[in-house]
Each structure stands twice: as structure tokens, then as C-alpha cells.
mmCIF file of C-alpha atoms and ligand atoms in Angstrom:
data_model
loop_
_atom_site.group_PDB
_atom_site.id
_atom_site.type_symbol
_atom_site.label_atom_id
_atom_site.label_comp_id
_atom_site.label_asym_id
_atom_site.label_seq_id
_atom_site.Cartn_x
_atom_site.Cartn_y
_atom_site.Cartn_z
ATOM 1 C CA UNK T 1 69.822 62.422 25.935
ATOM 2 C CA UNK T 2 71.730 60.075 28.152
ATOM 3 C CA UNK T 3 75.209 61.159 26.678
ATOM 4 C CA UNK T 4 74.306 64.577 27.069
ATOM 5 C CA UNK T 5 73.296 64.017 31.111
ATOM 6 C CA UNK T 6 77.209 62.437 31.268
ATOM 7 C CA UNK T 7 78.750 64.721 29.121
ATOM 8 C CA UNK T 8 77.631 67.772 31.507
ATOM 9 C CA UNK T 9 78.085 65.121 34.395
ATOM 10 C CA UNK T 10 81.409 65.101 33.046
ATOM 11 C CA UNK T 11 81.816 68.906 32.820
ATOM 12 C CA UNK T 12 80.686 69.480 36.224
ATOM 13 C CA UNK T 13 83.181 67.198 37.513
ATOM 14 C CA UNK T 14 86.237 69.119 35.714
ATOM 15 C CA UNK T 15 85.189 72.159 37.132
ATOM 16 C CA UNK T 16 85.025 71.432 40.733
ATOM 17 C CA UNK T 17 87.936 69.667 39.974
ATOM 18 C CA UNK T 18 89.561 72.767 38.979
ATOM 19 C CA UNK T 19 87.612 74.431 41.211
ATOM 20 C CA UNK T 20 89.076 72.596 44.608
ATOM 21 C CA UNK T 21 92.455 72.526 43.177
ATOM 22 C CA UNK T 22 92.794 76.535 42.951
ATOM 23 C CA UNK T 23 91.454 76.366 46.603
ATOM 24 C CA UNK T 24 94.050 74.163 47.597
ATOM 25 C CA UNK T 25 96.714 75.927 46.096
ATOM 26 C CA UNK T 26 95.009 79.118 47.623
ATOM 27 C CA UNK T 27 95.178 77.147 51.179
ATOM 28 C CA UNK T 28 98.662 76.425 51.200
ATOM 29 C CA UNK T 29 100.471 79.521 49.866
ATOM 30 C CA UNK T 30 98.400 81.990 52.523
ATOM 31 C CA UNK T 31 100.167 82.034 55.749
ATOM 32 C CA UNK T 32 98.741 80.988 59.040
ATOM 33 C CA UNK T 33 96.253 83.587 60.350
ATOM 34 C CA UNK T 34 97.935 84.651 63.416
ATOM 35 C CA UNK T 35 96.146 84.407 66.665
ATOM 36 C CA UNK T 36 93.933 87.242 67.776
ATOM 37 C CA UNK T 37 96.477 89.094 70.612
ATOM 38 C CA UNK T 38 95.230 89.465 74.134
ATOM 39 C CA UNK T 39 94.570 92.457 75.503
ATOM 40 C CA UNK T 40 95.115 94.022 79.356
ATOM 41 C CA UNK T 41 91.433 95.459 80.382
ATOM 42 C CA UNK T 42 91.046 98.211 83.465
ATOM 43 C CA UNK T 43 87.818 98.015 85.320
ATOM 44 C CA UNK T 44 85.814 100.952 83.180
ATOM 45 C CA UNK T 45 87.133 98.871 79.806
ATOM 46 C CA UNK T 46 85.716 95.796 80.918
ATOM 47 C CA UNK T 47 82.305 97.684 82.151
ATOM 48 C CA UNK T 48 81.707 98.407 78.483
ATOM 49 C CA UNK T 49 81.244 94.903 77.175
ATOM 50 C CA UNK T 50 78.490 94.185 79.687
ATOM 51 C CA UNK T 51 76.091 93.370 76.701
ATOM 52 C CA UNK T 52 73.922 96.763 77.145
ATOM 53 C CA UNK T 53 74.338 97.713 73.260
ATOM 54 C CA UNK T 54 73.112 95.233 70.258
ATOM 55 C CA UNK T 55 76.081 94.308 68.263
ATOM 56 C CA UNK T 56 79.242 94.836 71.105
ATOM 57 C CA UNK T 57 80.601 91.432 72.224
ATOM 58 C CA UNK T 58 80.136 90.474 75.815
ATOM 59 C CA UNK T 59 83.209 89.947 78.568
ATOM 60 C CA UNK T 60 83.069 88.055 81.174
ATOM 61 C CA UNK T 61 86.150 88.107 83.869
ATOM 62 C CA UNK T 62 86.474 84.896 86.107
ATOM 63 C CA UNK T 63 89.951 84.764 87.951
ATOM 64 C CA UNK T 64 91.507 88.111 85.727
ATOM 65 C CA UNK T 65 90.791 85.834 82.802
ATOM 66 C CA UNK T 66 88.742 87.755 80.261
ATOM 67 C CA UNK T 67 86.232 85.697 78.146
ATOM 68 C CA UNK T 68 84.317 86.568 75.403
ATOM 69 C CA UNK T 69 81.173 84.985 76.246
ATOM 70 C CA UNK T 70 79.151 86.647 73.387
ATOM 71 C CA UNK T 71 78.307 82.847 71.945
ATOM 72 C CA UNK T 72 76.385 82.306 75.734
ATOM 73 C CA UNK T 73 74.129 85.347 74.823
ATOM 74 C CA UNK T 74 70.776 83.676 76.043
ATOM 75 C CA UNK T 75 72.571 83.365 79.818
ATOM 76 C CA UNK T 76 74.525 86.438 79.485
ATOM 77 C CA UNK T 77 73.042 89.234 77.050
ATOM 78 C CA UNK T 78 70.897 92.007 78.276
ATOM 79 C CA UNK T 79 67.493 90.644 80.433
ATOM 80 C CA UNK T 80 69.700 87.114 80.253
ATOM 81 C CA UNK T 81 69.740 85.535 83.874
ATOM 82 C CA UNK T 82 73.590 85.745 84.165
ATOM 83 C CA UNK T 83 73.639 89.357 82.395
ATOM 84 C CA UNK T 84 74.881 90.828 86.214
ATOM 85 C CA UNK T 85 78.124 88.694 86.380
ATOM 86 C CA UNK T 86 79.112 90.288 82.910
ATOM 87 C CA UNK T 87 81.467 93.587 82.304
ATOM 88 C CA UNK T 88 83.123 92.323 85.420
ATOM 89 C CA UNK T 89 85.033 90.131 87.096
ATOM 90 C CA UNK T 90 82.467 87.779 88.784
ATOM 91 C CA UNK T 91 84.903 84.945 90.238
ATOM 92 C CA UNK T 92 83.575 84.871 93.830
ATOM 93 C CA UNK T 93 79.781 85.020 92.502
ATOM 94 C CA UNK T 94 80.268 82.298 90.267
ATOM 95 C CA UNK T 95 82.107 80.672 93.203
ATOM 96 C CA UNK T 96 79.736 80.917 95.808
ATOM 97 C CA UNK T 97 77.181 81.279 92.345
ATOM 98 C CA UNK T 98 75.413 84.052 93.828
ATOM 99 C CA UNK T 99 74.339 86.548 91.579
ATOM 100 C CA UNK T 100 74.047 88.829 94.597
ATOM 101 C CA UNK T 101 75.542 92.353 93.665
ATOM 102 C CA UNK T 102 77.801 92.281 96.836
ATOM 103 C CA UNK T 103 79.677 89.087 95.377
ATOM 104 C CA UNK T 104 79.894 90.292 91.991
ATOM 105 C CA UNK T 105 83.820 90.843 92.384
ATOM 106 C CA UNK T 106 87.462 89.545 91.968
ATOM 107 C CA UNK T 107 87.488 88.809 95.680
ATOM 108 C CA UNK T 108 87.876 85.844 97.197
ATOM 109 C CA UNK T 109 88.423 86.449 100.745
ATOM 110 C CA UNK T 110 87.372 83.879 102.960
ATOM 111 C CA UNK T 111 85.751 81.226 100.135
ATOM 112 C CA UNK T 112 85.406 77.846 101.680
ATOM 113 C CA UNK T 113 87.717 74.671 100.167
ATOM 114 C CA UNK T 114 84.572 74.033 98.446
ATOM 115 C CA UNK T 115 84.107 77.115 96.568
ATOM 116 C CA UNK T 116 87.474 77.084 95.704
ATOM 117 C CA UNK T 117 86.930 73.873 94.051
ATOM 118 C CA UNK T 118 83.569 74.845 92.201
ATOM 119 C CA UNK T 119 85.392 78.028 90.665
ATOM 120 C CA UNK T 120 88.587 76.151 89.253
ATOM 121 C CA UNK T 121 85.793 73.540 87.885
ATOM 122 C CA UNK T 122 83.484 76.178 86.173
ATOM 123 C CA UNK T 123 86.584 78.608 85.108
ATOM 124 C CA UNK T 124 88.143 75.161 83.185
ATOM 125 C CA UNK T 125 85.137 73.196 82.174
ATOM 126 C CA UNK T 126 82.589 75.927 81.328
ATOM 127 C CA UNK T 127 84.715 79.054 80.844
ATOM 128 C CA UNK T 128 88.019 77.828 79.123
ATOM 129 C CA UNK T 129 85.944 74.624 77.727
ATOM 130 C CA UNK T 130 83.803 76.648 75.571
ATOM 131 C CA UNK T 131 84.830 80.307 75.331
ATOM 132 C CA UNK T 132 87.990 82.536 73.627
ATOM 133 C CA UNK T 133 90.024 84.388 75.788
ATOM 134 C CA UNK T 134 90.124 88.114 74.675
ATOM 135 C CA UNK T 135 92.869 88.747 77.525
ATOM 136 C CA UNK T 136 93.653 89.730 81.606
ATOM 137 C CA UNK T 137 92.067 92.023 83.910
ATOM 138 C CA UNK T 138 95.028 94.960 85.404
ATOM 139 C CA UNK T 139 94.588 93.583 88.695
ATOM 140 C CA UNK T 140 95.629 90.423 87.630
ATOM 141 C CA UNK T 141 99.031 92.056 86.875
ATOM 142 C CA UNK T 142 99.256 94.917 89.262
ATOM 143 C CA UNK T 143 97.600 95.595 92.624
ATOM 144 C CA UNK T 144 95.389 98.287 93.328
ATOM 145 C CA UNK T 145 98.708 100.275 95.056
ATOM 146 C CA UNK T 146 100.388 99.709 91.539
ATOM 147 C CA UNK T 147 102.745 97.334 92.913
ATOM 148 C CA UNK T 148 103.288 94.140 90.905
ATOM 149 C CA UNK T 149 100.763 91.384 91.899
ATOM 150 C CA UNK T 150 103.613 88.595 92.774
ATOM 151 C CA UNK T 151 100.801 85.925 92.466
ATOM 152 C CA UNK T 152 100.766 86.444 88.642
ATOM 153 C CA UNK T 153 102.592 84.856 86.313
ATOM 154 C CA UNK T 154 102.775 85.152 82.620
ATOM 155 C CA UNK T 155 104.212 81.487 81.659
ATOM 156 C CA UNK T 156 101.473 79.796 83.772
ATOM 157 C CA UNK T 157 98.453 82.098 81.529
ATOM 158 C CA UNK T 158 96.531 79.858 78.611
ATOM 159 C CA UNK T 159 97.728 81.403 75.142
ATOM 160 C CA UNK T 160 101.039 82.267 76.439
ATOM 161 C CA UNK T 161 104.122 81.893 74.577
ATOM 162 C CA UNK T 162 107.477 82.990 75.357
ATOM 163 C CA UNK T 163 107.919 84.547 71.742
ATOM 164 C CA UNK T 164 104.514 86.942 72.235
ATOM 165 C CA UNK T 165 104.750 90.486 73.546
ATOM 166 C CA UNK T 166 102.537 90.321 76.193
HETATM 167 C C1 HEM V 1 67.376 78.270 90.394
HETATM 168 C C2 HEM V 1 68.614 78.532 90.104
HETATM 169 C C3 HEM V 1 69.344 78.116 88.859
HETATM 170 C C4 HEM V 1 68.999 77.237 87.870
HETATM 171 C C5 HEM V 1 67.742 76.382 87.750
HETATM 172 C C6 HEM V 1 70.093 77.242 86.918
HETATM 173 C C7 HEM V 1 70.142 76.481 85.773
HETATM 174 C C8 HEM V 1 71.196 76.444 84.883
HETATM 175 C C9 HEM V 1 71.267 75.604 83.725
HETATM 176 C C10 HEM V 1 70.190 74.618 83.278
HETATM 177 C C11 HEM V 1 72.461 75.849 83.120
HETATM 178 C C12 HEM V 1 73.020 75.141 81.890
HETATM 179 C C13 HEM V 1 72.464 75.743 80.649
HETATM 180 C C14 HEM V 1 73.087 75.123 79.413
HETATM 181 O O1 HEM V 1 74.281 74.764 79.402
HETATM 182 O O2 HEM V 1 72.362 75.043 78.425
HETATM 183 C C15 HEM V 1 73.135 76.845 83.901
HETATM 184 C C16 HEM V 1 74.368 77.365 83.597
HETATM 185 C C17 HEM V 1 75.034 78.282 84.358
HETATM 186 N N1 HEM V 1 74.611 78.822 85.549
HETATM 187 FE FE1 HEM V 1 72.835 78.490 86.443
HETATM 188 N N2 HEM V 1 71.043 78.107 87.335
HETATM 189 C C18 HEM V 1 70.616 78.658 88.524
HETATM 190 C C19 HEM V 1 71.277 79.599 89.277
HETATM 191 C C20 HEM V 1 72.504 80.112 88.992
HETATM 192 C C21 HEM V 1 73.154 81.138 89.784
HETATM 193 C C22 HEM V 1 72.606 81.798 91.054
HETATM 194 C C23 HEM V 1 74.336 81.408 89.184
HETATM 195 C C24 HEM V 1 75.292 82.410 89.709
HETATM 196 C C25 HEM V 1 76.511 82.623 89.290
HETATM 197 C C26 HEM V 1 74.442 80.532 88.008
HETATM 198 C C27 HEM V 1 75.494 80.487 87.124
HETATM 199 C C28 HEM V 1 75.549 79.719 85.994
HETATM 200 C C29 HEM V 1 76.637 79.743 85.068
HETATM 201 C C30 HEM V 1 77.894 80.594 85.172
HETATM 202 C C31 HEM V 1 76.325 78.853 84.029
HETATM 203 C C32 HEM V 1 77.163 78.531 82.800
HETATM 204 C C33 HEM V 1 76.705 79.381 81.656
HETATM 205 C C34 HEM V 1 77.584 79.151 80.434
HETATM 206 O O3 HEM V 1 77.627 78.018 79.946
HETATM 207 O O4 HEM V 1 78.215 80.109 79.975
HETATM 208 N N3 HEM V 1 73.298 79.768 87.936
HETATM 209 N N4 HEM V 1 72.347 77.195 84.956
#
């Protein structure tokens, strides 16, 4: 009885030995999964990942840096508390953090030092610290007269390497 418990000891061992091994060899010769690309998001695109339908990831914009907050669906999903400053981009609300529809927007006009300083604090230690970036609003890259927005630039974004297309 006891040489029977060791012998299929034994042949459980050998086959997840064999088992792992395959997977190993599996692991090495598959290349590198290459990293989801960004994508460039107009104001109606972004309105349509505001967490209204079950099942459609949620976007959050803070600074023309998409995120796809869809992990933070209890703050952010539909009857959430935050579920206004999604399908947006809510940097001076989460600046000021006012959830008051009249901040809801990319503008910061007139933000004091200390607003400033909240926003660069929440956008790296909440928004970059815990969520993917799915890509960049248009007005991060152009202004609303078309011309280039000479504030942005590509080699200072997260994710960006020279050898992308961006
Ligand atoms: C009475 C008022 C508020 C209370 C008690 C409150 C409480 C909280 C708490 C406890 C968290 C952390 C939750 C966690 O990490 O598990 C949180 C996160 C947050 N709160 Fe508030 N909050 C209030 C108002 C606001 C307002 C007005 C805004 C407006 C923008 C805001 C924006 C946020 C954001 C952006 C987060 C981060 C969510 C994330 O991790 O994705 N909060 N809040």
C-alpha cells in the first residue's frame, strides 16, 4: 500500500516535471507580447467610455493623459461617486477636486500654486501609480484652431519610445 502511495507519488512528480518543462520551453520560444499601442482620442471618442454600458472599459483624461480606470469601477462606474469626471478630461476638477460640472474640463486657467501641486501629485501617484495608459487626448497635440499645441511633446509622454509610431 505504501509503495503504491510513492510509486504514484513518483508518477505525479514526472509529470509535472514534464509538465513545467514543455511550459518553459513554450515560455521562451514565444516572443515578447508587444505593448498595447496608444491611441489619439477626440472629445466625442472619449465621451463613449464614460462607463454608461456594462462591459465597455472606462477612460478617464487627467492632463491629455488617457487612463483606463475600469479596475477603479466602485469610484468611477455608473452611480460611482467619481462617475462625472469620467469620458472626459477632468484635470482642473480633480485639481481643485470639485466634481462641479463647470470644472469638469482640460482647463486650467487661473489654478492656484497649490492646485497645481495637488494635480501633478494625484496624476503620478493615483493615476500613473495604479492605472494603464490607453493614450492622449487631440488637444494635447493640436489646439482647438488646429495649430500644433507647442506645449506638447512626444519624448517627455510615459510609454514613449523613439522607435514607436506615435
Ligand atoms: C466628502 C468628500 C470626499 C470623501 C469623504 C472622499 C473620500 C475618498 C476616499 C476614502 C478615497 C480613497 C478610496 C480608496 O483608495 O480606496 C478617495 C479617492 C479619490 N477621490 Fe475622494 N472623497 C471626497 C470627495 C472627492 C471629490 C469632491 C473629488 C473630486 C474630484 C474626489 C476625487 C477623488 C479621486 C480622484 C480619488 C482617487 C480614486 C482612484 O483611486 O482612482 N473626492 N476619496
Amino acid at each position: 500500500m505504501a509503495g503504491g502511495r510513492r510509486l504514484a507519488a513518483a508518477l505525479l512528480g514526472a509529470l509535472l516535471g514534464a509538465l513545467l518543462s514543455a511550459a518553459q520551453r513554450e515560455l521562451r520560444f514565444r516572443p515578447a507580447p508587444a505593448e498595447a499601442p496608444v491611441r489619439l482620442f477626440t472629445e466625442p471618442e472619449l465621451a463613449r467610455y464614460a462607463g454608461q454600458q456594462e462591459g465597455q472599459p472606462i477612460y478617464l483624461a487627467v492632463k491629455g493623459v488617457v487612463f483606463d480606470v475600469t479596475s477603479g469601477k466602485e469610484f468611477y462606474g455608473k452611480g460611482a461617486p467619481y462617475n462625472a469626471l469620467v469620458g472626459k478630461d477632468s484635470t482642473r476638477g480633480v485639481a481643485k477636486m470639485s466634481l462641479d460640472p463647470a470644472d469638469l474640463t482640460h482647463d486650467i486657467t487661473g489654478l492656484t500654486e497649490e492646485e497645481l501641486k495637488s494635480l501633478d501629485d494625484i496624476f503620478n501617484n493615483v493615476y500613473k501609480a495604479k492605472y494603464p495608459i490607453v493614450g492622449y487626448t487631440s488637444r494635447r497635440i493640436l489646439n482647438e484652431d488646429g495649430s500644433p499645441n507647442l506645449d506638447f511633446k512626444p519624448e517627455d509622454q510615459p510609454h514613449f519610445s523613439i522607435k514607436d509610431e506615435f
